[in-house]
């Protein structure tokens, strides 16, 4: 892929939360991500690995313990709330549960119109028509414009959530498991809608998902997260065809094969994801890794660049042992 300027960049993001007993949850621990115009970067990993925390950090919904988020080169993490609000309109989120994210007291057209009112977009008398146009864009009938969220199906609510997210013409969408609550037959429609809108508006999408089949279909690049850290990233086809990190291999082994790009392997990972409170020393995957050596228990593997745009955090993987 030709080198382009990142639209959204996370630099060395850390998010540690203090919890009872003076303990610390290390939810995100030194993650850097870049997202370019018009591309979809998928973030995958087991439940509890820090994907959602990382997406909220990238969205500036919470302040990191340390690290920076930059939107079009501007550091958002250094801004005061009023200045952040201006930049945030170019950064929108599509939520996993549209029902929880939509105000139940507002009709569909009011829900889509609200951000236009909040940011003073367009003339006041034009905003209803702008909202209706967005509702049509997500293939919802304008007949639904005066319905309330509880009167819509799950798929219709998610379309409405997307219409609202698009109202401010963002450059970046962060979609956190946007179809996992929907029926399989509806998932494809919503995913195809996102892909169409992306192509039309050159949107960058950070797509958080545990569904590898959808990731294969939608994303150009993928980053695999384990216990707060990125362990492998690279072009989706390369990573899915030939994951190099032992955890990425195990993760892809564990998914049902619904996509021709995926084939079964025999690496299986033992045990559950450890707690992010007092995570394992060294390589956080070492207690579950079938290849672990003594060094893995004490030395954190750096995320190193390999050929083909791949990055891997493992002491034992290099270009020469491909
Ligand atoms: Fe396994 Fe060691 Fe590589 Fe971690 S660094 S994935 S424990 S071999």
PDB file of C-alpha atoms and ligand atoms in Angstrom:
ATOM      1  CA  UNK A   1       0.000   0.000   0.000  1.00  0.00           C
ATOM      2  CA  UNK A   2       1.324   3.456  -0.899  1.00  0.00           C
ATOM      3  CA  UNK A   3       2.455   5.437   2.127  1.00  0.00           C
ATOM      4  CA  UNK A   4      -0.141   8.011   3.171  1.00  0.00           C
ATOM      5  CA  UNK A   5      -0.374  10.398   6.098  1.00  0.00           C
ATOM      6  CA  UNK A   6      -2.156   8.854   9.084  1.00  0.00           C
ATOM      7  CA  UNK A   7      -5.580  10.300   9.804  1.00  0.00           C
ATOM      8  CA  UNK A   8      -5.607   8.885  13.303  1.00  0.00           C
ATOM      9  CA  UNK A   9      -2.612   7.832  15.322  1.00  0.00           C
ATOM     10  CA  UNK A  10      -2.215   6.389  18.792  1.00  0.00           C
ATOM     11  CA  UNK A  11       1.312   6.666  20.210  1.00  0.00           C
ATOM     12  CA  UNK A  12       2.487   4.444  23.021  1.00  0.00           C
ATOM     13  CA  UNK A  13      -0.926   4.439  24.700  1.00  0.00           C
ATOM     14  CA  UNK A  14      -1.115   3.173  28.260  1.00  0.00           C
ATOM     15  CA  UNK A  15      -4.290   2.854  30.312  1.00  0.00           C
ATOM     16  CA  UNK A  16      -3.942   1.587  33.850  1.00  0.00           C
ATOM     17  CA  UNK A  17      -6.879   1.736  36.284  1.00  0.00           C
ATOM     18  CA  UNK A  18      -6.541   1.707  40.061  1.00  0.00           C
ATOM     19  CA  UNK A  19      -8.892  -0.851  41.622  1.00  0.00           C
ATOM     20  CA  UNK A  20      -9.715  -2.010  45.149  1.00  0.00           C
ATOM     21  CA  UNK A  21      -6.811  -3.197  47.272  1.00  0.00           C
ATOM     22  CA  UNK A  22      -4.437  -0.688  45.666  1.00  0.00           C
ATOM     23  CA  UNK A  23      -4.108  -2.957  42.664  1.00  0.00           C
ATOM     24  CA  UNK A  24      -3.793  -1.805  39.057  1.00  0.00           C
ATOM     25  CA  UNK A  25      -5.574  -3.113  35.974  1.00  0.00           C
ATOM     26  CA  UNK A  26      -3.177  -2.800  33.056  1.00  0.00           C
ATOM     27  CA  UNK A  27      -5.870  -2.634  30.365  1.00  0.00           C
ATOM     28  CA  UNK A  28      -3.687  -1.152  27.617  1.00  0.00           C
ATOM     29  CA  UNK A  29       0.076  -1.210  27.880  1.00  0.00           C
ATOM     30  CA  UNK A  30       2.146   0.648  25.299  1.00  0.00           C
ATOM     31  CA  UNK A  31       0.079   0.389  22.117  1.00  0.00           C
ATOM     32  CA  UNK A  32       0.790   2.376  18.958  1.00  0.00           C
ATOM     33  CA  UNK A  33      -1.646   2.316  16.019  1.00  0.00           C
ATOM     34  CA  UNK A  34      -2.000   4.270  12.799  1.00  0.00           C
ATOM     35  CA  UNK A  35      -5.052   4.551  10.608  1.00  0.00           C
ATOM     36  CA  UNK A  36      -4.925   5.993   7.089  1.00  0.00           C
ATOM     37  CA  UNK A  37      -7.562   7.648   4.936  1.00  0.00           C
ATOM     38  CA  UNK A  38      -9.936   5.176   3.355  1.00  0.00           C
ATOM     39  CA  UNK A  39      -8.589   2.077   5.108  1.00  0.00           C
ATOM     40  CA  UNK A  40     -10.100  -0.318   7.596  1.00  0.00           C
ATOM     41  CA  UNK A  41      -7.882  -1.525  10.406  1.00  0.00           C
ATOM     42  CA  UNK A  42      -9.355  -4.423  12.346  1.00  0.00           C
ATOM     43  CA  UNK A  43      -8.505  -4.914  15.993  1.00  0.00           C
ATOM     44  CA  UNK A  44      -8.993  -8.513  17.107  1.00  0.00           C
ATOM     45  CA  UNK A  45      -8.421 -10.507  20.268  1.00  0.00           C
ATOM     46  CA  UNK A  46     -10.216 -12.378  23.035  1.00  0.00           C
ATOM     47  CA  UNK A  47     -12.840 -10.702  25.161  1.00  0.00           C
ATOM     48  CA  UNK A  48     -11.033  -8.782  27.923  1.00  0.00           C
ATOM     49  CA  UNK A  49      -7.820  -8.205  25.936  1.00  0.00           C
ATOM     50  CA  UNK A  50      -8.234  -4.404  25.973  1.00  0.00           C
ATOM     51  CA  UNK A  51      -9.770  -3.828  22.514  1.00  0.00           C
ATOM     52  CA  UNK A  52     -12.664  -1.742  23.785  1.00  0.00           C
ATOM     53  CA  UNK A  53     -10.486   0.296  26.134  1.00  0.00           C
ATOM     54  CA  UNK A  54      -8.100   0.999  23.267  1.00  0.00           C
ATOM     55  CA  UNK A  55     -10.967   2.048  20.995  1.00  0.00           C
ATOM     56  CA  UNK A  56     -12.283   4.444  23.679  1.00  0.00           C
ATOM     57  CA  UNK A  57      -8.779   5.901  24.036  1.00  0.00           C
ATOM     58  CA  UNK A  58      -8.492   6.374  20.268  1.00  0.00           C
ATOM     59  CA  UNK A  59     -11.930   8.045  20.366  1.00  0.00           C
ATOM     60  CA  UNK A  60     -10.766  10.301  23.252  1.00  0.00           C
ATOM     61  CA  UNK A  61     -13.698   9.159  25.363  1.00  0.00           C
ATOM     62  CA  UNK A  62     -11.204   8.696  28.182  1.00  0.00           C
ATOM     63  CA  UNK A  63      -7.782  10.153  28.905  1.00  0.00           C
ATOM     64  CA  UNK A  64      -4.871   7.724  28.778  1.00  0.00           C
ATOM     65  CA  UNK A  65      -2.541   7.170  31.707  1.00  0.00           C
ATOM     66  CA  UNK A  66       0.154   8.122  29.212  1.00  0.00           C
ATOM     67  CA  UNK A  67       0.600   8.351  25.457  1.00  0.00           C
ATOM     68  CA  UNK A  68      -0.937  10.478  22.740  1.00  0.00           C
ATOM     69  CA  UNK A  69      -3.785  10.411  20.229  1.00  0.00           C
ATOM     70  CA  UNK A  70      -3.366  12.534  17.089  1.00  0.00           C
ATOM     71  CA  UNK A  71      -6.072  13.320  14.547  1.00  0.00           C
ATOM     72  CA  UNK A  72      -4.676  14.613  11.254  1.00  0.00           C
ATOM     73  CA  UNK A  73      -1.439  15.412  13.080  1.00  0.00           C
ATOM     74  CA  UNK A  74      -3.119  17.381  15.886  1.00  0.00           C
ATOM     75  CA  UNK A  75      -2.607  15.986  19.367  1.00  0.00           C
ATOM     76  CA  UNK A  76      -6.056  15.535  20.886  1.00  0.00           C
ATOM     77  CA  UNK A  77      -4.872  14.254  24.246  1.00  0.00           C
ATOM     78  CA  UNK A  78      -3.387  17.690  25.022  1.00  0.00           C
ATOM     79  CA  UNK A  79      -6.582  19.651  24.290  1.00  0.00           C
ATOM     80  CA  UNK A  80      -9.021  21.182  26.754  1.00  0.00           C
ATOM     81  CA  UNK A  81     -12.628  19.899  26.477  1.00  0.00           C
ATOM     82  CA  UNK A  82     -13.920  22.839  24.360  1.00  0.00           C
ATOM     83  CA  UNK A  83     -11.142  22.478  21.791  1.00  0.00           C
ATOM     84  CA  UNK A  84     -11.431  18.689  21.839  1.00  0.00           C
ATOM     85  CA  UNK A  85     -15.152  18.961  21.044  1.00  0.00           C
ATOM     86  CA  UNK A  86     -14.378  20.782  17.774  1.00  0.00           C
ATOM     87  CA  UNK A  87     -11.993  18.060  16.627  1.00  0.00           C
ATOM     88  CA  UNK A  88     -14.189  15.234  17.877  1.00  0.00           C
ATOM     89  CA  UNK A  89     -16.805  15.864  15.197  1.00  0.00           C
ATOM     90  CA  UNK A  90     -14.403  14.293  12.703  1.00  0.00           C
ATOM     91  CA  UNK A  91     -14.091  11.219  14.891  1.00  0.00           C
ATOM     92  CA  UNK A  92     -17.307   9.256  15.438  1.00  0.00           C
ATOM     93  CA  UNK A  93     -18.222   5.960  17.013  1.00  0.00           C
ATOM     94  CA  UNK A  94     -20.617   3.168  16.088  1.00  0.00           C
ATOM     95  CA  UNK A  95     -21.521   1.199  19.181  1.00  0.00           C
ATOM     96  CA  UNK A  96     -22.080  -2.497  19.770  1.00  0.00           C
ATOM     97  CA  UNK A  97     -25.495  -1.963  21.307  1.00  0.00           C
ATOM     98  CA  UNK A  98     -27.359   0.705  19.359  1.00  0.00           C
ATOM     99  CA  UNK A  99     -30.314   0.452  21.749  1.00  0.00           C
ATOM    100  CA  UNK A 100     -28.173   1.607  24.668  1.00  0.00           C
ATOM    101  CA  UNK A 101     -26.568   4.401  22.651  1.00  0.00           C
ATOM    102  CA  UNK A 102     -29.776   5.954  21.225  1.00  0.00           C
ATOM    103  CA  UNK A 103     -31.999   8.194  23.351  1.00  0.00           C
ATOM    104  CA  UNK A 104     -35.287   6.278  23.736  1.00  0.00           C
ATOM    105  CA  UNK A 105     -37.252   9.554  24.036  1.00  0.00           C
ATOM    106  CA  UNK A 106     -36.187  10.828  20.620  1.00  0.00           C
ATOM    107  CA  UNK A 107     -37.601   9.851  17.241  1.00  0.00           C
ATOM    108  CA  UNK A 108     -35.286   8.566  14.511  1.00  0.00           C
ATOM    109  CA  UNK A 109     -35.123  11.905  12.729  1.00  0.00           C
ATOM    110  CA  UNK A 110     -34.447  13.746  16.010  1.00  0.00           C
ATOM    111  CA  UNK A 111     -31.639  11.316  16.832  1.00  0.00           C
ATOM    112  CA  UNK A 112     -29.897  12.010  13.530  1.00  0.00           C
ATOM    113  CA  UNK A 113     -30.640  15.722  13.663  1.00  0.00           C
ATOM    114  CA  UNK A 114     -29.278  16.222  17.179  1.00  0.00           C
ATOM    115  CA  UNK A 115     -25.546  16.364  16.275  1.00  0.00           C
ATOM    116  CA  UNK A 116     -26.372  18.798  13.452  1.00  0.00           C
ATOM    117  CA  UNK A 117     -28.083  21.055  16.016  1.00  0.00           C
ATOM    118  CA  UNK A 118     -25.286  20.615  18.562  1.00  0.00           C
ATOM    119  CA  UNK A 119     -22.606  21.679  16.092  1.00  0.00           C
ATOM    120  CA  UNK A 120     -24.746  24.226  14.191  1.00  0.00           C
ATOM    121  CA  UNK A 121     -24.325  22.389  10.883  1.00  0.00           C
ATOM    122  CA  UNK A 122     -26.446  23.815   8.031  1.00  0.00           C
ATOM    123  CA  UNK A 123     -29.355  26.221   8.322  1.00  0.00           C
ATOM    124  CA  UNK A 124     -31.819  25.341  11.067  1.00  0.00           C
ATOM    125  CA  UNK A 125     -34.713  24.909   8.609  1.00  0.00           C
ATOM    126  CA  UNK A 126     -32.627  22.531   6.462  1.00  0.00           C
ATOM    127  CA  UNK A 127     -31.585  20.156   9.218  1.00  0.00           C
ATOM    128  CA  UNK A 128     -34.643  17.932   9.126  1.00  0.00           C
ATOM    129  CA  UNK A 129     -34.092  17.327   5.424  1.00  0.00           C
ATOM    130  CA  UNK A 130     -30.373  16.699   6.081  1.00  0.00           C
ATOM    131  CA  UNK A 131     -31.316  14.131   8.737  1.00  0.00           C
ATOM    132  CA  UNK A 132     -33.836  12.477   6.397  1.00  0.00           C
ATOM    133  CA  UNK A 133     -31.209  12.298   3.685  1.00  0.00           C
ATOM    134  CA  UNK A 134     -28.866  10.486   6.104  1.00  0.00           C
ATOM    135  CA  UNK A 135     -31.677   8.126   7.064  1.00  0.00           C
ATOM    136  CA  UNK A 136     -32.181   7.330   3.376  1.00  0.00           C
ATOM    137  CA  UNK A 137     -28.407   6.903   2.948  1.00  0.00           C
ATOM    138  CA  UNK A 138     -28.344   4.042   5.424  1.00  0.00           C
ATOM    139  CA  UNK A 139     -31.242   2.418   3.538  1.00  0.00           C
ATOM    140  CA  UNK A 140     -33.853   3.127   6.186  1.00  0.00           C
ATOM    141  CA  UNK A 141     -37.216   4.141   4.827  1.00  0.00           C
ATOM    142  CA  UNK A 142     -38.184   7.750   5.682  1.00  0.00           C
ATOM    143  CA  UNK A 143     -41.415   6.121   6.915  1.00  0.00           C
ATOM    144  CA  UNK A 144     -39.396   5.239  10.023  1.00  0.00           C
ATOM    145  CA  UNK A 145     -38.354   8.847  10.651  1.00  0.00           C
ATOM    146  CA  UNK A 146     -40.932   9.424  13.372  1.00  0.00           C
ATOM    147  CA  UNK A 147     -40.488   6.075  15.079  1.00  0.00           C
ATOM    148  CA  UNK A 148     -38.718   5.640  18.379  1.00  0.00           C
ATOM    149  CA  UNK A 149     -35.806   3.230  18.933  1.00  0.00           C
ATOM    150  CA  UNK A 150     -38.024   0.593  20.599  1.00  0.00           C
ATOM    151  CA  UNK A 151     -40.195   0.546  17.466  1.00  0.00           C
ATOM    152  CA  UNK A 152     -37.231  -0.428  15.266  1.00  0.00           C
ATOM    153  CA  UNK A 153     -35.535  -3.798  14.777  1.00  0.00           C
ATOM    154  CA  UNK A 154     -31.897  -4.329  15.886  1.00  0.00           C
ATOM    155  CA  UNK A 155     -30.638  -3.898  12.328  1.00  0.00           C
ATOM    156  CA  UNK A 156     -32.689  -0.737  11.821  1.00  0.00           C
ATOM    157  CA  UNK A 157     -31.373   0.696  15.089  1.00  0.00           C
ATOM    158  CA  UNK A 158     -27.803   0.025  14.017  1.00  0.00           C
ATOM    159  CA  UNK A 159     -28.467   1.750  10.668  1.00  0.00           C
ATOM    160  CA  UNK A 160     -29.819   4.688  12.645  1.00  0.00           C
ATOM    161  CA  UNK A 161     -26.687   4.705  14.807  1.00  0.00           C
ATOM    162  CA  UNK A 162     -24.571   4.800  11.639  1.00  0.00           C
ATOM    163  CA  UNK A 163     -26.683   7.641  10.191  1.00  0.00           C
ATOM    164  CA  UNK A 164     -26.136   9.627  13.401  1.00  0.00           C
ATOM    165  CA  UNK A 165     -22.395   8.893  13.338  1.00  0.00           C
ATOM    166  CA  UNK A 166     -22.214  10.150   9.728  1.00  0.00           C
ATOM    167  CA  UNK A 167     -24.139  13.368  10.406  1.00  0.00           C
ATOM    168  CA  UNK A 168     -20.998  15.406  11.097  1.00  0.00           C
ATOM    169  CA  UNK A 169     -19.159  14.002   8.050  1.00  0.00           C
ATOM    170  CA  UNK A 170     -16.387  12.373  10.104  1.00  0.00           C
ATOM    171  CA  UNK A 171     -12.987  11.348   8.728  1.00  0.00           C
ATOM    172  CA  UNK A 172     -12.800   8.369  11.071  1.00  0.00           C
ATOM    173  CA  UNK A 173     -15.337   5.865  12.354  1.00  0.00           C
ATOM    174  CA  UNK A 174     -14.515   3.670  15.313  1.00  0.00           C
ATOM    175  CA  UNK A 175     -16.846   0.684  15.252  1.00  0.00           C
ATOM    176  CA  UNK A 176     -16.761  -1.480  18.380  1.00  0.00           C
ATOM    177  CA  UNK A 177     -18.313  -4.865  17.558  1.00  0.00           C
ATOM    178  CA  UNK A 178     -21.001  -3.065  15.519  1.00  0.00           C
ATOM    179  CA  UNK A 179     -22.799  -6.184  14.306  1.00  0.00           C
ATOM    180  CA  UNK A 180     -22.204  -8.710  17.068  1.00  0.00           C
ATOM    181  CA  UNK A 181     -25.686  -8.119  18.558  1.00  0.00           C
ATOM    182  CA  UNK A 182     -27.427  -8.622  15.180  1.00  0.00           C
ATOM    183  CA  UNK A 183     -28.775 -11.715  13.441  1.00  0.00           C
ATOM    184  CA  UNK A 184     -26.294 -13.211  10.993  1.00  0.00           C
ATOM    185  CA  UNK A 185     -28.562 -12.367   8.039  1.00  0.00           C
ATOM    186  CA  UNK A 186     -28.603  -8.687   9.078  1.00  0.00           C
ATOM    187  CA  UNK A 187     -24.866  -8.540   9.855  1.00  0.00           C
ATOM    188  CA  UNK A 188     -23.904  -8.783   6.181  1.00  0.00           C
ATOM    189  CA  UNK A 189     -26.240  -5.940   5.229  1.00  0.00           C
ATOM    190  CA  UNK A 190     -24.780  -3.621   7.868  1.00  0.00           C
ATOM    191  CA  UNK A 191     -21.192  -4.583   7.008  1.00  0.00           C
ATOM    192  CA  UNK A 192     -21.834  -3.969   3.304  1.00  0.00           C
ATOM    193  CA  UNK A 193     -23.403  -0.621   4.161  1.00  0.00           C
ATOM    194  CA  UNK A 194     -20.279   0.376   6.123  1.00  0.00           C
ATOM    195  CA  UNK A 195     -18.065  -0.720   3.223  1.00  0.00           C
ATOM    196  CA  UNK A 196     -20.134   1.302   0.712  1.00  0.00           C
ATOM    197  CA  UNK A 197     -20.077   4.427   2.867  1.00  0.00           C
ATOM    198  CA  UNK A 198     -16.360   4.044   3.434  1.00  0.00           C
ATOM    199  CA  UNK A 199     -15.634   3.844  -0.285  1.00  0.00           C
ATOM    200  CA  UNK A 200     -17.898   6.803  -0.986  1.00  0.00           C
ATOM    201  CA  UNK A 201     -16.501   9.100   1.720  1.00  0.00           C
ATOM    202  CA  UNK A 202     -12.886   7.796   1.993  1.00  0.00           C
ATOM    203  CA  UNK A 203     -13.542   7.150   5.677  1.00  0.00           C
ATOM    204  CA  UNK A 204     -10.963   5.468   7.839  1.00  0.00           C
ATOM    205  CA  UNK A 205     -12.501   2.771  10.033  1.00  0.00           C
ATOM    206  CA  UNK A 206     -11.088   1.189  13.174  1.00  0.00           C
ATOM    207  CA  UNK A 207     -13.132  -1.991  13.353  1.00  0.00           C
ATOM    208  CA  UNK A 208     -13.095  -3.838  16.658  1.00  0.00           C
ATOM    209  CA  UNK A 209     -14.281  -7.400  16.250  1.00  0.00           C
ATOM    210  CA  UNK A 210     -13.879 -10.963  17.373  1.00  0.00           C
ATOM    211  CA  UNK A 211     -15.426 -12.210  14.113  1.00  0.00           C
ATOM    212  CA  UNK A 212     -12.486 -13.189  11.918  1.00  0.00           C
ATOM    213  CA  UNK A 213     -14.745 -13.866   8.913  1.00  0.00           C
ATOM    214  CA  UNK A 214     -15.966 -10.254   8.938  1.00  0.00           C
ATOM    215  CA  UNK A 215     -12.425  -8.999   9.507  1.00  0.00           C
ATOM    216  CA  UNK A 216     -11.287 -10.967   6.435  1.00  0.00           C
ATOM    217  CA  UNK A 217     -14.089  -9.441   4.394  1.00  0.00           C
ATOM    218  CA  UNK A 218     -13.798  -5.835   5.517  1.00  0.00           C
ATOM    219  CA  UNK A 219     -10.276  -4.881   6.585  1.00  0.00           C
ATOM    220  CA  UNK A 220      -7.013  -4.162   4.771  1.00  0.00           C
ATOM    221  CA  UNK A 221      -4.909  -4.443   7.898  1.00  0.00           C
ATOM    222  CA  UNK A 222      -5.358  -6.296  11.136  1.00  0.00           C
ATOM    223  CA  UNK A 223      -3.836  -5.900  14.588  1.00  0.00           C
ATOM    224  CA  UNK A 224      -4.015  -8.799  17.044  1.00  0.00           C
ATOM    225  CA  UNK A 225      -4.183  -7.788  20.689  1.00  0.00           C
ATOM    226  CA  UNK A 226      -3.307  -9.902  23.716  1.00  0.00           C
ATOM    227  CA  UNK A 227      -3.677  -8.717  27.303  1.00  0.00           C
ATOM    228  CA  UNK A 228      -3.249  -5.026  26.561  1.00  0.00           C
ATOM    229  CA  UNK A 229      -0.572  -5.241  23.884  1.00  0.00           C
ATOM    230  CA  UNK A 230      -0.421  -5.640  20.113  1.00  0.00           C
ATOM    231  CA  UNK A 231       1.358  -8.927  19.379  1.00  0.00           C
ATOM    232  CA  UNK A 232       1.048  -8.987  15.587  1.00  0.00           C
ATOM    233  CA  UNK A 233      -0.137  -6.618  12.901  1.00  0.00           C
ATOM    234  CA  UNK A 234       0.049  -6.453   9.139  1.00  0.00           C
ATOM    235  CA  UNK A 235      -1.909  -6.769   5.902  1.00  0.00           C
ATOM    236  CA  UNK A 236      -5.045  -8.805   6.598  1.00  0.00           C
ATOM    237  CA  UNK A 237      -4.435 -11.386   3.878  1.00  0.00           C
ATOM    238  CA  UNK A 238      -0.881 -12.051   5.087  1.00  0.00           C
ATOM    239  CA  UNK A 239      -1.792 -12.281   8.772  1.00  0.00           C
ATOM    240  CA  UNK A 240      -4.838 -14.500   8.223  1.00  0.00           C
ATOM    241  CA  UNK A 241      -3.078 -16.740   5.705  1.00  0.00           C
ATOM    242  CA  UNK A 242       0.063 -17.116   7.761  1.00  0.00           C
ATOM    243  CA  UNK A 243      -0.070 -15.761  11.315  1.00  0.00           C
ATOM    244  CA  UNK A 244       3.440 -15.763  12.764  1.00  0.00           C
ATOM    245  CA  UNK A 245       2.912 -14.971  16.433  1.00  0.00           C
ATOM    246  CA  UNK A 246       1.995 -18.089  18.477  1.00  0.00           C
ATOM    247  CA  UNK A 247      -1.045 -16.325  19.962  1.00  0.00           C
ATOM    248  CA  UNK A 248      -2.294 -15.128  16.565  1.00  0.00           C
ATOM    249  CA  UNK A 249      -1.937 -18.701  15.306  1.00  0.00           C
ATOM    250  CA  UNK A 250      -3.949 -20.015  18.232  1.00  0.00           C
ATOM    251  CA  UNK A 251      -6.619 -17.329  17.932  1.00  0.00           C
ATOM    252  CA  UNK A 252      -7.155 -18.109  14.263  1.00  0.00           C
ATOM    253  CA  UNK A 253      -7.203 -21.828  15.010  1.00  0.00           C
ATOM    254  CA  UNK A 254     -10.042 -21.330  17.430  1.00  0.00           C
ATOM    255  CA  UNK A 255     -12.462 -19.695  14.982  1.00  0.00           C
ATOM    256  CA  UNK A 256     -14.924 -21.658  12.885  1.00  0.00           C
ATOM    257  CA  UNK A 257     -13.925 -21.539   9.215  1.00  0.00           C
ATOM    258  CA  UNK A 258     -16.547 -19.464   7.408  1.00  0.00           C
ATOM    259  CA  UNK A 259     -14.208 -17.794   4.985  1.00  0.00           C
ATOM    260  CA  UNK A 260     -12.103 -19.335   2.199  1.00  0.00           C
ATOM    261  CA  UNK A 261      -9.081 -17.329   3.354  1.00  0.00           C
ATOM    262  CA  UNK A 262      -9.015 -19.143   6.650  1.00  0.00           C
ATOM    263  CA  UNK A 263      -7.753 -22.663   7.045  1.00  0.00           C
ATOM    264  CA  UNK A 264      -7.503 -24.706  10.187  1.00  0.00           C
ATOM    265  CA  UNK A 265      -4.208 -25.204  11.915  1.00  0.00           C
ATOM    266  CA  UNK A 266      -3.365 -27.340  14.881  1.00  0.00           C
ATOM    267  CA  UNK A 267      -1.982 -24.837  17.363  1.00  0.00           C
ATOM    268  CA  UNK A 268      -4.268 -24.709  20.359  1.00  0.00           C
ATOM    269  CA  UNK A 269      -3.823 -22.348  23.241  1.00  0.00           C
ATOM    270  CA  UNK A 270      -4.194 -23.670  26.784  1.00  0.00           C
ATOM    271  CA  UNK A 271      -5.947 -21.940  29.663  1.00  0.00           C
ATOM    272  CA  UNK A 272      -7.874 -18.730  30.006  1.00  0.00           C
ATOM    273  CA  UNK A 273      -6.794 -15.173  29.388  1.00  0.00           C
ATOM    274  CA  UNK A 274      -4.890 -14.137  32.558  1.00  0.00           C
ATOM    275  CA  UNK A 275      -6.120 -11.167  34.569  1.00  0.00           C
ATOM    276  CA  UNK A 276      -4.846  -7.750  33.510  1.00  0.00           C
ATOM    277  CA  UNK A 277      -4.281  -7.198  37.271  1.00  0.00           C
ATOM    278  CA  UNK A 278      -0.695  -8.338  37.773  1.00  0.00           C
ATOM    279  CA  UNK A 279      -0.324  -9.748  34.258  1.00  0.00           C
ATOM    280  CA  UNK A 280       2.487 -12.264  33.587  1.00  0.00           C
ATOM    281  CA  UNK A 281       6.023 -10.866  33.460  1.00  0.00           C
ATOM    282  CA  UNK A 282       8.053 -10.753  30.261  1.00  0.00           C
ATOM    283  CA  UNK A 283       5.927 -11.874  27.344  1.00  0.00           C
ATOM    284  CA  UNK A 284       2.380 -11.800  28.682  1.00  0.00           C
ATOM    285  CA  UNK A 285       1.535 -14.861  26.590  1.00  0.00           C
ATOM    286  CA  UNK A 286       4.284 -17.036  28.079  1.00  0.00           C
ATOM    287  CA  UNK A 287       2.098 -19.094  30.520  1.00  0.00           C
ATOM    288  CA  UNK A 288      -0.026 -20.261  27.569  1.00  0.00           C
ATOM    289  CA  UNK A 289       2.590 -20.340  24.834  1.00  0.00           C
ATOM    290  CA  UNK A 290       3.668 -23.813  23.599  1.00  0.00           C
ATOM    291  CA  UNK A 291       6.982 -22.337  22.387  1.00  0.00           C
ATOM    292  CA  UNK A 292       7.957 -20.360  25.500  1.00  0.00           C
ATOM    293  CA  UNK A 293      11.630 -20.375  26.504  1.00  0.00           C
ATOM    294  CA  UNK A 294      13.283 -19.042  29.667  1.00  0.00           C
ATOM    295  CA  UNK A 295      13.846 -15.592  28.180  1.00  0.00           C
ATOM    296  CA  UNK A 296      10.090 -15.190  27.597  1.00  0.00           C
ATOM    297  CA  UNK A 297       9.417 -15.141  31.348  1.00  0.00           C
ATOM    298  CA  UNK A 298      11.533 -12.069  32.024  1.00  0.00           C
ATOM    299  CA  UNK A 299      12.002 -10.106  28.814  1.00  0.00           C
ATOM    300  CA  UNK A 300       9.188  -8.174  27.136  1.00  0.00           C
ATOM    301  CA  UNK A 301       9.365  -8.830  23.389  1.00  0.00           C
ATOM    302  CA  UNK A 302       9.410  -5.573  21.406  1.00  0.00           C
ATOM    303  CA  UNK A 303       7.006  -5.158  18.483  1.00  0.00           C
ATOM    304  CA  UNK A 304       9.490  -5.477  15.605  1.00  0.00           C
ATOM    305  CA  UNK A 305       8.939  -4.737  11.918  1.00  0.00           C
ATOM    306  CA  UNK A 306       9.395  -7.653   9.547  1.00  0.00           C
ATOM    307  CA  UNK A 307       9.146  -7.654   5.756  1.00  0.00           C
ATOM    308  CA  UNK A 308       5.801  -7.177   4.044  1.00  0.00           C
ATOM    309  CA  UNK A 309       4.489  -4.591   6.506  1.00  0.00           C
ATOM    310  CA  UNK A 310       4.244  -7.149   9.299  1.00  0.00           C
ATOM    311  CA  UNK A 311       5.014  -6.393  12.952  1.00  0.00           C
ATOM    312  CA  UNK A 312       5.495  -9.142  15.528  1.00  0.00           C
ATOM    313  CA  UNK A 313       6.206  -9.133  19.270  1.00  0.00           C
ATOM    314  CA  UNK A 314       7.873 -12.501  19.828  1.00  0.00           C
ATOM    315  CA  UNK A 315      11.478 -13.374  20.713  1.00  0.00           C
ATOM    316  CA  UNK A 316      11.454 -16.384  18.406  1.00  0.00           C
ATOM    317  CA  UNK A 317       9.957 -14.984  15.192  1.00  0.00           C
ATOM    318  CA  UNK A 318      12.039 -13.235  12.553  1.00  0.00           C
ATOM    319  CA  UNK A 319      12.109 -12.958   8.761  1.00  0.00           C
ATOM    320  CA  UNK A 320      14.744 -15.695   8.631  1.00  0.00           C
ATOM    321  CA  UNK A 321      12.529 -18.349  10.285  1.00  0.00           C
ATOM    322  CA  UNK A 322       9.477 -17.637   8.131  1.00  0.00           C
TER     323      UNK A 322
HETATM  324 FE1  LIG B   1       5.776 -17.444  23.039  1.00  0.00          FE
HETATM  325 FE2  LIG B   1       8.057 -16.410  23.936  1.00  0.00          FE
HETATM  326 FE3  LIG B   1       7.098 -15.641  21.579  1.00  0.00          FE
HETATM  327 FE4  LIG B   1       5.906 -14.911  23.828  1.00  0.00          FE
HETATM  328  S1  LIG B   1       7.958 -14.325  23.161  1.00  0.00           S
HETATM  329  S2  LIG B   1       4.913 -15.656  22.007  1.00  0.00           S
HETATM  330  S3  LIG B   1       6.177 -16.731  25.098  1.00  0.00           S
HETATM  331  S4  LIG B   1       7.805 -17.703  22.135  1.00  0.00           S
END
